[in-house]
Protein backbone atom coordinates (compact mmCIF):
# COMPACT_ATOMS: atom_id res chain seq x y z
CA UNK A 1 0.00 0.00 0.00
CA UNK A 2 1.29 3.46 -0.81
CA UNK A 3 1.68 6.02 1.90
CA UNK A 4 -0.91 8.18 0.15
CA UNK A 5 -3.46 5.33 0.15
CA UNK A 6 -2.83 4.67 3.80
CA UNK A 7 -3.12 8.34 4.64
CA UNK A 8 -6.47 8.81 2.89
CA UNK A 9 -7.82 5.59 4.37
CA UNK A 10 -6.79 6.75 7.82
CA UNK A 11 -8.44 10.17 7.40
CA UNK A 12 -11.63 8.62 6.00
CA UNK A 13 -11.69 6.22 8.97
CA UNK A 14 -11.31 9.08 11.41
CA UNK A 15 -14.04 11.08 9.67
CA UNK A 16 -16.60 8.29 10.11
CA UNK A 17 -16.22 8.30 13.91
CA UNK A 18 -18.18 11.52 14.54
CA UNK A 19 -20.79 10.33 12.00
CA UNK A 20 -21.27 7.08 13.92
CA UNK A 21 -21.45 9.06 17.17
CA UNK A 22 -24.07 11.34 15.68
CA UNK A 23 -26.17 8.40 14.41
CA UNK A 24 -25.99 6.77 17.87
CA UNK A 25 -27.48 9.93 19.40
CA UNK A 26 -29.81 10.74 16.51
CA UNK A 27 -31.56 7.37 16.49
CA UNK A 28 -32.19 7.50 20.23
CA UNK A 29 -29.76 4.69 21.05
CA UNK A 30 -27.97 6.62 23.81
CA UNK A 31 -29.47 6.15 27.29
CA UNK A 32 -31.24 9.29 28.48
CA UNK A 33 -33.71 7.89 31.05
CA UNK A 34 -32.51 7.81 34.66
CA UNK A 35 -33.52 4.13 34.72
CA UNK A 36 -31.36 3.23 31.68
CA UNK A 37 -27.99 1.50 31.98
CA UNK A 38 -24.91 3.74 31.70
CA UNK A 39 -23.35 4.34 28.25
CA UNK A 40 -20.23 2.37 27.35
CA UNK A 41 -17.36 3.87 29.38
CA UNK A 42 -19.65 6.56 30.85
CA UNK A 43 -18.70 5.74 34.44
CA UNK A 44 -14.95 5.56 33.91
CA UNK A 45 -14.83 8.73 31.79
CA UNK A 46 -16.92 10.64 34.32
CA UNK A 47 -14.78 9.41 37.27
CA UNK A 48 -11.52 10.30 35.52
CA UNK A 49 -12.73 13.82 34.72
CA UNK A 50 -14.09 14.37 38.24
CA UNK A 51 -10.98 13.15 40.03
CA UNK A 52 -8.65 15.15 37.81
CA UNK A 53 -10.67 18.33 38.53
CA UNK A 54 -10.74 17.61 42.26
CA UNK A 55 -7.00 16.90 42.45
CA UNK A 56 -6.40 20.23 40.77
CA UNK A 57 -8.92 22.39 42.59
CA UNK A 58 -10.09 20.98 45.91
CA UNK A 59 -8.81 22.86 48.98
CA UNK A 60 -6.45 20.81 51.17
CA UNK A 61 -7.12 22.28 54.62
CA UNK A 62 -10.31 23.28 56.37
CA UNK A 63 -10.36 26.82 57.75
CA UNK A 64 -12.53 25.61 60.68
CA UNK A 65 -12.09 22.82 63.22
CA UNK A 66 -14.39 19.80 63.70
CA UNK A 67 -15.61 21.04 67.11
CA UNK A 68 -18.91 19.76 68.47
CA UNK A 69 -20.82 23.00 67.61
CA UNK A 70 -19.47 22.88 64.03
CA UNK A 71 -20.40 19.21 63.60
CA UNK A 72 -23.84 19.89 65.05
CA UNK A 73 -24.39 22.81 62.67
CA UNK A 74 -23.22 20.54 59.82
CA UNK A 75 -25.77 17.89 60.82
CA UNK A 76 -28.59 20.46 60.80
CA UNK A 77 -27.59 21.69 57.35
CA UNK A 78 -27.31 18.10 56.12
CA UNK A 79 -30.84 17.31 57.26
CA UNK A 80 -32.15 20.34 55.47
CA UNK A 81 -30.27 20.12 52.15
CA UNK A 82 -28.76 16.67 51.66
CA UNK A 83 -30.81 14.04 53.49
CA UNK A 84 -33.52 13.97 50.81
CA UNK A 85 -31.02 12.31 48.47
CA UNK A 86 -28.24 10.96 50.71
CA UNK A 87 -30.43 9.59 53.47
CA UNK A 88 -30.56 9.47 57.26
CA UNK A 89 -29.74 6.46 59.44
CA UNK A 90 -32.75 4.19 59.89
CA UNK A 91 -35.00 6.15 57.50
CA UNK A 92 -36.34 4.69 54.25
CA UNK A 93 -34.92 6.25 51.06
CA UNK A 94 -37.14 8.98 49.60
CA UNK A 95 -38.92 8.81 46.23
CA UNK A 96 -36.50 11.49 44.98
CA UNK A 97 -33.44 9.42 45.92
CA UNK A 98 -34.87 6.28 44.34
CA UNK A 99 -35.49 8.07 41.02
CA UNK A 100 -32.01 9.50 40.55
CA UNK A 101 -29.34 8.39 38.08
CA UNK A 102 -26.68 7.81 39.13
CA UNK A 103 -27.96 6.75 42.54
CA UNK A 104 -26.95 9.12 45.34
CA UNK A 105 -24.72 7.17 47.76
CA UNK A 106 -25.77 6.89 51.42
CA UNK A 107 -23.45 9.25 53.28
CA UNK A 108 -24.34 8.31 56.87
CA UNK A 109 -24.47 4.54 56.51
CA UNK A 110 -21.37 2.40 55.97
CA UNK A 111 -18.20 4.12 54.76
CA UNK A 112 -19.98 7.10 53.13
CA UNK A 113 -17.24 9.64 52.46
CA UNK A 114 -15.31 9.03 55.71
CA UNK A 115 -12.43 7.82 53.49
CA UNK A 116 -12.32 11.09 51.51
CA UNK A 117 -10.56 14.27 52.69
CA UNK A 118 -13.07 16.91 53.86
CA UNK A 119 -11.71 19.23 51.14
CA UNK A 120 -12.90 16.84 48.44
CA UNK A 121 -16.41 16.71 49.91
CA UNK A 122 -16.34 20.50 50.27
CA UNK A 123 -15.48 20.84 46.57
CA UNK A 124 -18.30 18.49 45.51
CA UNK A 125 -20.78 20.26 47.78
CA UNK A 126 -19.83 23.71 46.53
CA UNK A 127 -19.60 22.88 42.81
CA UNK A 128 -21.92 19.93 42.39
CA UNK A 129 -21.24 17.10 39.94
CA UNK A 130 -22.46 17.96 36.49
CA UNK A 131 -25.00 15.66 34.78
CA UNK A 132 -25.49 13.52 37.89
CA UNK A 133 -28.28 15.19 39.88
CA UNK A 134 -25.77 16.27 42.55
CA UNK A 135 -26.50 20.01 42.95
CA UNK A 136 -23.83 22.64 43.61
CA UNK A 137 -24.57 24.62 46.78
CA UNK A 138 -22.07 27.42 46.18
CA UNK A 139 -24.83 29.93 45.41
CA UNK A 140 -26.98 29.01 48.44
CA UNK A 141 -24.74 28.09 51.38
CA UNK A 142 -21.78 29.93 52.90
CA UNK A 143 -18.30 28.38 52.77
CA UNK A 144 -18.49 27.97 56.55
CA UNK A 145 -21.75 26.00 56.33
CA UNK A 146 -20.31 23.77 53.57
CA UNK A 147 -17.17 23.09 55.66
CA UNK A 148 -19.38 22.23 58.65
CA UNK A 149 -21.27 19.68 56.54
CA UNK A 150 -18.06 18.32 54.99
CA UNK A 151 -16.33 17.87 58.37
CA UNK A 152 -19.43 16.16 59.76
CA UNK A 153 -19.50 13.74 56.79
CA UNK A 154 -15.75 13.04 57.08
CA UNK A 155 -16.34 12.02 60.71
CA UNK A 156 -19.69 10.33 60.14
CA UNK A 157 -18.42 7.08 61.70
CA UNK A 158 -17.28 8.74 64.95
CA UNK A 159 -19.66 11.60 65.70
CA UNK A 160 -20.31 12.83 69.26
CA UNK A 161 -23.61 11.60 70.76
CA UNK A 162 -25.30 15.02 70.42
CA UNK A 163 -24.67 15.03 66.67
CA UNK A 164 -25.84 11.43 66.21
CA UNK A 165 -28.99 12.37 68.09
CA UNK A 166 -29.60 15.34 65.79
CA UNK A 167 -29.31 13.06 62.75
CA UNK A 168 -31.65 10.47 64.26
CA UNK A 169 -34.29 12.93 65.50
CA UNK A 170 -37.62 12.57 63.67
CA UNK A 171 -38.66 15.61 61.63
C1 LIG B 1 -31.12 15.95 44.40
C2 LIG B 1 -30.30 14.96 45.00
C3 LIG B 1 -29.07 15.36 45.76
C4 LIG B 1 -28.98 16.28 46.80
C5 LIG B 1 -30.07 17.14 47.39
C6 LIG B 1 -27.60 16.23 47.24
N1 LIG B 1 -26.89 15.32 46.51
FE1 LIG B 1 -24.94 14.78 46.76
N2 LIG B 1 -25.06 13.48 45.21
C7 LIG B 1 -26.19 13.22 44.48
C8 LIG B 1 -25.89 12.20 43.48
C9 LIG B 1 -26.84 11.64 42.47
C10 LIG B 1 -24.53 11.85 43.66
C11 LIG B 1 -23.73 10.81 42.89
C12 LIG B 1 -22.89 11.47 41.82
C13 LIG B 1 -21.93 10.50 41.15
O1 LIG B 1 -22.17 9.29 41.13
O2 LIG B 1 -20.91 10.98 40.66
C14 LIG B 1 -24.05 12.68 44.75
C15 LIG B 1 -22.75 12.64 45.21
C16 LIG B 1 -22.30 13.31 46.34
C17 LIG B 1 -20.99 13.17 46.91
C18 LIG B 1 -19.90 12.25 46.39
C19 LIG B 1 -20.01 10.91 47.11
C20 LIG B 1 -18.87 9.96 46.83
O3 LIG B 1 -19.00 8.78 47.20
O4 LIG B 1 -17.85 10.38 46.30
C21 LIG B 1 -20.93 13.99 48.00
C22 LIG B 1 -19.77 14.17 48.97
C23 LIG B 1 -22.21 14.64 48.10
N3 LIG B 1 -23.03 14.22 47.08
C24 LIG B 1 -22.52 15.56 49.09
C25 LIG B 1 -23.77 16.19 49.18
C26 LIG B 1 -24.06 17.18 50.20
C27 LIG B 1 -23.11 17.62 51.31
C28 LIG B 1 -25.34 17.60 49.97
C29 LIG B 1 -26.13 18.65 50.73
C30 LIG B 1 -25.49 19.93 50.96
C31 LIG B 1 -25.84 16.87 48.81
N4 LIG B 1 -24.84 16.04 48.36
C32 LIG B 1 -27.10 17.00 48.28
C33 LIG B 1 -27.43 13.79 44.66
C34 LIG B 1 -27.75 14.76 45.60
mmCIF file of C-alpha atoms and ligand atoms in Angstrom:
data_model
loop_
_atom_site.group_PDB
_atom_site.id
_atom_site.type_symbol
_atom_site.label_atom_id
_atom_site.label_comp_id
_atom_site.label_asym_id
_atom_site.label_seq_id
_atom_site.Cartn_x
_atom_site.Cartn_y
_atom_site.Cartn_z
ATOM 1 C CA UNK A 1 0.000 0.000 0.000
ATOM 2 C CA UNK A 2 1.291 3.461 -0.808
ATOM 3 C CA UNK A 3 1.677 6.021 1.904
ATOM 4 C CA UNK A 4 -0.914 8.183 0.148
ATOM 5 C CA UNK A 5 -3.457 5.329 0.145
ATOM 6 C CA UNK A 6 -2.828 4.674 3.804
ATOM 7 C CA UNK A 7 -3.116 8.344 4.638
ATOM 8 C CA UNK A 8 -6.472 8.815 2.890
ATOM 9 C CA UNK A 9 -7.819 5.593 4.366
ATOM 10 C CA UNK A 10 -6.788 6.747 7.816
ATOM 11 C CA UNK A 11 -8.439 10.167 7.399
ATOM 12 C CA UNK A 12 -11.627 8.617 6.003
ATOM 13 C CA UNK A 13 -11.694 6.224 8.969
ATOM 14 C CA UNK A 14 -11.314 9.085 11.407
ATOM 15 C CA UNK A 15 -14.040 11.076 9.673
ATOM 16 C CA UNK A 16 -16.597 8.294 10.111
ATOM 17 C CA UNK A 17 -16.223 8.297 13.910
ATOM 18 C CA UNK A 18 -18.182 11.517 14.545
ATOM 19 C CA UNK A 19 -20.789 10.333 12.001
ATOM 20 C CA UNK A 20 -21.272 7.080 13.920
ATOM 21 C CA UNK A 21 -21.451 9.063 17.167
ATOM 22 C CA UNK A 22 -24.067 11.344 15.676
ATOM 23 C CA UNK A 23 -26.166 8.396 14.405
ATOM 24 C CA UNK A 24 -25.991 6.774 17.872
ATOM 25 C CA UNK A 25 -27.480 9.931 19.401
ATOM 26 C CA UNK A 26 -29.812 10.737 16.508
ATOM 27 C CA UNK A 27 -31.564 7.368 16.493
ATOM 28 C CA UNK A 28 -32.194 7.503 20.233
ATOM 29 C CA UNK A 29 -29.764 4.691 21.050
ATOM 30 C CA UNK A 30 -27.966 6.620 23.806
ATOM 31 C CA UNK A 31 -29.470 6.147 27.291
ATOM 32 C CA UNK A 32 -31.237 9.293 28.484
ATOM 33 C CA UNK A 33 -33.711 7.894 31.054
ATOM 34 C CA UNK A 34 -32.514 7.810 34.659
ATOM 35 C CA UNK A 35 -33.520 4.135 34.724
ATOM 36 C CA UNK A 36 -31.361 3.228 31.676
ATOM 37 C CA UNK A 37 -27.990 1.497 31.983
ATOM 38 C CA UNK A 38 -24.908 3.744 31.700
ATOM 39 C CA UNK A 39 -23.354 4.337 28.248
ATOM 40 C CA UNK A 40 -20.226 2.370 27.352
ATOM 41 C CA UNK A 41 -17.357 3.875 29.376
ATOM 42 C CA UNK A 42 -19.650 6.564 30.855
ATOM 43 C CA UNK A 43 -18.699 5.740 34.436
ATOM 44 C CA UNK A 44 -14.947 5.557 33.912
ATOM 45 C CA UNK A 45 -14.827 8.733 31.789
ATOM 46 C CA UNK A 46 -16.920 10.644 34.323
ATOM 47 C CA UNK A 47 -14.785 9.412 37.265
ATOM 48 C CA UNK A 48 -11.521 10.305 35.515
ATOM 49 C CA UNK A 49 -12.734 13.821 34.719
ATOM 50 C CA UNK A 50 -14.090 14.375 38.238
ATOM 51 C CA UNK A 51 -10.981 13.146 40.026
ATOM 52 C CA UNK A 52 -8.652 15.148 37.814
ATOM 53 C CA UNK A 53 -10.668 18.325 38.528
ATOM 54 C CA UNK A 54 -10.737 17.612 42.263
ATOM 55 C CA UNK A 55 -6.996 16.898 42.455
ATOM 56 C CA UNK A 56 -6.404 20.227 40.774
ATOM 57 C CA UNK A 57 -8.917 22.395 42.590
ATOM 58 C CA UNK A 58 -10.091 20.977 45.914
ATOM 59 C CA UNK A 59 -8.813 22.858 48.982
ATOM 60 C CA UNK A 60 -6.445 20.811 51.170
ATOM 61 C CA UNK A 61 -7.116 22.282 54.621
ATOM 62 C CA UNK A 62 -10.308 23.276 56.367
ATOM 63 C CA UNK A 63 -10.360 26.823 57.746
ATOM 64 C CA UNK A 64 -12.533 25.613 60.676
ATOM 65 C CA UNK A 65 -12.092 22.818 63.224
ATOM 66 C CA UNK A 66 -14.386 19.804 63.696
ATOM 67 C CA UNK A 67 -15.614 21.044 67.106
ATOM 68 C CA UNK A 68 -18.909 19.760 68.467
ATOM 69 C CA UNK A 69 -20.817 22.997 67.614
ATOM 70 C CA UNK A 70 -19.472 22.884 64.034
ATOM 71 C CA UNK A 71 -20.403 19.209 63.596
ATOM 72 C CA UNK A 72 -23.844 19.893 65.047
ATOM 73 C CA UNK A 73 -24.389 22.810 62.670
ATOM 74 C CA UNK A 74 -23.219 20.538 59.820
ATOM 75 C CA UNK A 75 -25.768 17.888 60.820
ATOM 76 C CA UNK A 76 -28.586 20.456 60.796
ATOM 77 C CA UNK A 77 -27.592 21.694 57.346
ATOM 78 C CA UNK A 78 -27.307 18.104 56.118
ATOM 79 C CA UNK A 79 -30.836 17.306 57.263
ATOM 80 C CA UNK A 80 -32.152 20.342 55.469
ATOM 81 C CA UNK A 81 -30.270 20.123 52.148
ATOM 82 C CA UNK A 82 -28.760 16.665 51.660
ATOM 83 C CA UNK A 83 -30.814 14.039 53.486
ATOM 84 C CA UNK A 84 -33.525 13.967 50.807
ATOM 85 C CA UNK A 85 -31.023 12.306 48.466
ATOM 86 C CA UNK A 86 -28.242 10.960 50.706
ATOM 87 C CA UNK A 87 -30.434 9.586 53.468
ATOM 88 C CA UNK A 88 -30.564 9.468 57.258
ATOM 89 C CA UNK A 89 -29.736 6.460 59.437
ATOM 90 C CA UNK A 90 -32.752 4.193 59.890
ATOM 91 C CA UNK A 91 -35.001 6.152 57.501
ATOM 92 C CA UNK A 92 -36.338 4.686 54.251
ATOM 93 C CA UNK A 93 -34.922 6.253 51.064
ATOM 94 C CA UNK A 94 -37.138 8.985 49.597
ATOM 95 C CA UNK A 95 -38.916 8.808 46.229
ATOM 96 C CA UNK A 96 -36.499 11.491 44.976
ATOM 97 C CA UNK A 97 -33.437 9.422 45.915
ATOM 98 C CA UNK A 98 -34.875 6.281 44.336
ATOM 99 C CA UNK A 99 -35.486 8.066 41.021
ATOM 100 C CA UNK A 100 -32.011 9.498 40.547
ATOM 101 C CA UNK A 101 -29.337 8.385 38.085
ATOM 102 C CA UNK A 102 -26.681 7.812 39.127
ATOM 103 C CA UNK A 103 -27.963 6.746 42.536
ATOM 104 C CA UNK A 104 -26.955 9.120 45.339
ATOM 105 C CA UNK A 105 -24.722 7.172 47.758
ATOM 106 C CA UNK A 106 -25.774 6.888 51.422
ATOM 107 C CA UNK A 107 -23.453 9.247 53.279
ATOM 108 C CA UNK A 108 -24.340 8.315 56.874
ATOM 109 C CA UNK A 109 -24.467 4.541 56.512
ATOM 110 C CA UNK A 110 -21.368 2.395 55.966
ATOM 111 C CA UNK A 111 -18.198 4.120 54.765
ATOM 112 C CA UNK A 112 -19.981 7.095 53.135
ATOM 113 C CA UNK A 113 -17.235 9.645 52.464
ATOM 114 C CA UNK A 114 -15.314 9.029 55.713
ATOM 115 C CA UNK A 115 -12.434 7.824 53.487
ATOM 116 C CA UNK A 116 -12.321 11.094 51.506
ATOM 117 C CA UNK A 117 -10.555 14.271 52.687
ATOM 118 C CA UNK A 118 -13.075 16.910 53.856
ATOM 119 C CA UNK A 119 -11.709 19.232 51.136
ATOM 120 C CA UNK A 120 -12.897 16.841 48.440
ATOM 121 C CA UNK A 121 -16.410 16.705 49.914
ATOM 122 C CA UNK A 122 -16.336 20.504 50.274
ATOM 123 C CA UNK A 123 -15.476 20.840 46.571
ATOM 124 C CA UNK A 124 -18.297 18.489 45.512
ATOM 125 C CA UNK A 125 -20.781 20.262 47.782
ATOM 126 C CA UNK A 126 -19.826 23.707 46.530
ATOM 127 C CA UNK A 127 -19.597 22.881 42.810
ATOM 128 C CA UNK A 128 -21.919 19.927 42.388
ATOM 129 C CA UNK A 129 -21.243 17.105 39.944
ATOM 130 C CA UNK A 130 -22.459 17.964 36.488
ATOM 131 C CA UNK A 131 -25.003 15.659 34.779
ATOM 132 C CA UNK A 132 -25.493 13.522 37.889
ATOM 133 C CA UNK A 133 -28.279 15.187 39.883
ATOM 134 C CA UNK A 134 -25.772 16.272 42.551
ATOM 135 C CA UNK A 135 -26.496 20.007 42.946
ATOM 136 C CA UNK A 136 -23.831 22.640 43.606
ATOM 137 C CA UNK A 137 -24.571 24.623 46.776
ATOM 138 C CA UNK A 138 -22.071 27.425 46.179
ATOM 139 C CA UNK A 139 -24.829 29.927 45.415
ATOM 140 C CA UNK A 140 -26.983 29.012 48.442
ATOM 141 C CA UNK A 141 -24.737 28.086 51.382
ATOM 142 C CA UNK A 142 -21.777 29.931 52.904
ATOM 143 C CA UNK A 143 -18.296 28.379 52.770
ATOM 144 C CA UNK A 144 -18.487 27.967 56.546
ATOM 145 C CA UNK A 145 -21.746 25.997 56.325
ATOM 146 C CA UNK A 146 -20.312 23.771 53.571
ATOM 147 C CA UNK A 147 -17.174 23.090 55.655
ATOM 148 C CA UNK A 148 -19.376 22.227 58.646
ATOM 149 C CA UNK A 149 -21.271 19.679 56.544
ATOM 150 C CA UNK A 150 -18.055 18.324 54.989
ATOM 151 C CA UNK A 151 -16.331 17.874 58.369
ATOM 152 C CA UNK A 152 -19.434 16.159 59.762
ATOM 153 C CA UNK A 153 -19.504 13.745 56.793
ATOM 154 C CA UNK A 154 -15.754 13.044 57.075
ATOM 155 C CA UNK A 155 -16.344 12.023 60.712
ATOM 156 C CA UNK A 156 -19.694 10.335 60.138
ATOM 157 C CA UNK A 157 -18.418 7.080 61.701
ATOM 158 C CA UNK A 158 -17.281 8.742 64.950
ATOM 159 C CA UNK A 159 -19.658 11.600 65.697
ATOM 160 C CA UNK A 160 -20.313 12.828 69.256
ATOM 161 C CA UNK A 161 -23.606 11.601 70.764
ATOM 162 C CA UNK A 162 -25.299 15.017 70.422
ATOM 163 C CA UNK A 163 -24.669 15.026 66.666
ATOM 164 C CA UNK A 164 -25.842 11.431 66.211
ATOM 165 C CA UNK A 165 -28.993 12.368 68.086
ATOM 166 C CA UNK A 166 -29.603 15.345 65.790
ATOM 167 C CA UNK A 167 -29.312 13.056 62.746
ATOM 168 C CA UNK A 168 -31.654 10.474 64.262
ATOM 169 C CA UNK A 169 -34.292 12.930 65.503
ATOM 170 C CA UNK A 170 -37.617 12.569 63.671
ATOM 171 C CA UNK A 171 -38.656 15.613 61.628
HETATM 172 C C1 LIG B 1 -31.125 15.945 44.397
HETATM 173 C C2 LIG B 1 -30.298 14.955 44.998
HETATM 174 C C3 LIG B 1 -29.072 15.360 45.764
HETATM 175 C C4 LIG B 1 -28.977 16.278 46.796
HETATM 176 C C5 LIG B 1 -30.073 17.136 47.393
HETATM 177 C C6 LIG B 1 -27.603 16.225 47.242
HETATM 178 N N1 LIG B 1 -26.895 15.321 46.510
HETATM 179 FE FE1 LIG B 1 -24.942 14.776 46.759
HETATM 180 N N2 LIG B 1 -25.062 13.482 45.210
HETATM 181 C C7 LIG B 1 -26.186 13.215 44.475
HETATM 182 C C8 LIG B 1 -25.890 12.204 43.482
HETATM 183 C C9 LIG B 1 -26.842 11.640 42.468
HETATM 184 C C10 LIG B 1 -24.529 11.854 43.658
HETATM 185 C C11 LIG B 1 -23.726 10.808 42.893
HETATM 186 C C12 LIG B 1 -22.888 11.474 41.825
HETATM 187 C C13 LIG B 1 -21.931 10.496 41.153
HETATM 188 O O1 LIG B 1 -22.173 9.292 41.127
HETATM 189 O O2 LIG B 1 -20.911 10.985 40.658
HETATM 190 C C14 LIG B 1 -24.050 12.684 44.750
HETATM 191 C C15 LIG B 1 -22.755 12.636 45.214
HETATM 192 C C16 LIG B 1 -22.303 13.312 46.339
HETATM 193 C C17 LIG B 1 -20.991 13.166 46.914
HETATM 194 C C18 LIG B 1 -19.895 12.246 46.391
HETATM 195 C C19 LIG B 1 -20.010 10.913 47.111
HETATM 196 C C20 LIG B 1 -18.874 9.963 46.833
HETATM 197 O O3 LIG B 1 -19.005 8.783 47.198
HETATM 198 O O4 LIG B 1 -17.854 10.378 46.295
HETATM 199 C C21 LIG B 1 -20.933 13.986 48.004
HETATM 200 C C22 LIG B 1 -19.775 14.168 48.965
HETATM 201 C C23 LIG B 1 -22.214 14.643 48.103
HETATM 202 N N3 LIG B 1 -23.025 14.221 47.077
HETATM 203 C C24 LIG B 1 -22.523 15.557 49.092
HETATM 204 C C25 LIG B 1 -23.766 16.193 49.179
HETATM 205 C C26 LIG B 1 -24.056 17.177 50.196
HETATM 206 C C27 LIG B 1 -23.112 17.618 51.307
HETATM 207 C C28 LIG B 1 -25.341 17.602 49.972
HETATM 208 C C29 LIG B 1 -26.127 18.645 50.727
HETATM 209 C C30 LIG B 1 -25.488 19.927 50.965
HETATM 210 C C31 LIG B 1 -25.837 16.869 48.810
HETATM 211 N N4 LIG B 1 -24.843 16.036 48.357
HETATM 212 C C32 LIG B 1 -27.104 16.997 48.278
HETATM 213 C C33 LIG B 1 -27.429 13.792 44.656
HETATM 214 C C34 LIG B 1 -27.753 14.763 45.596
#
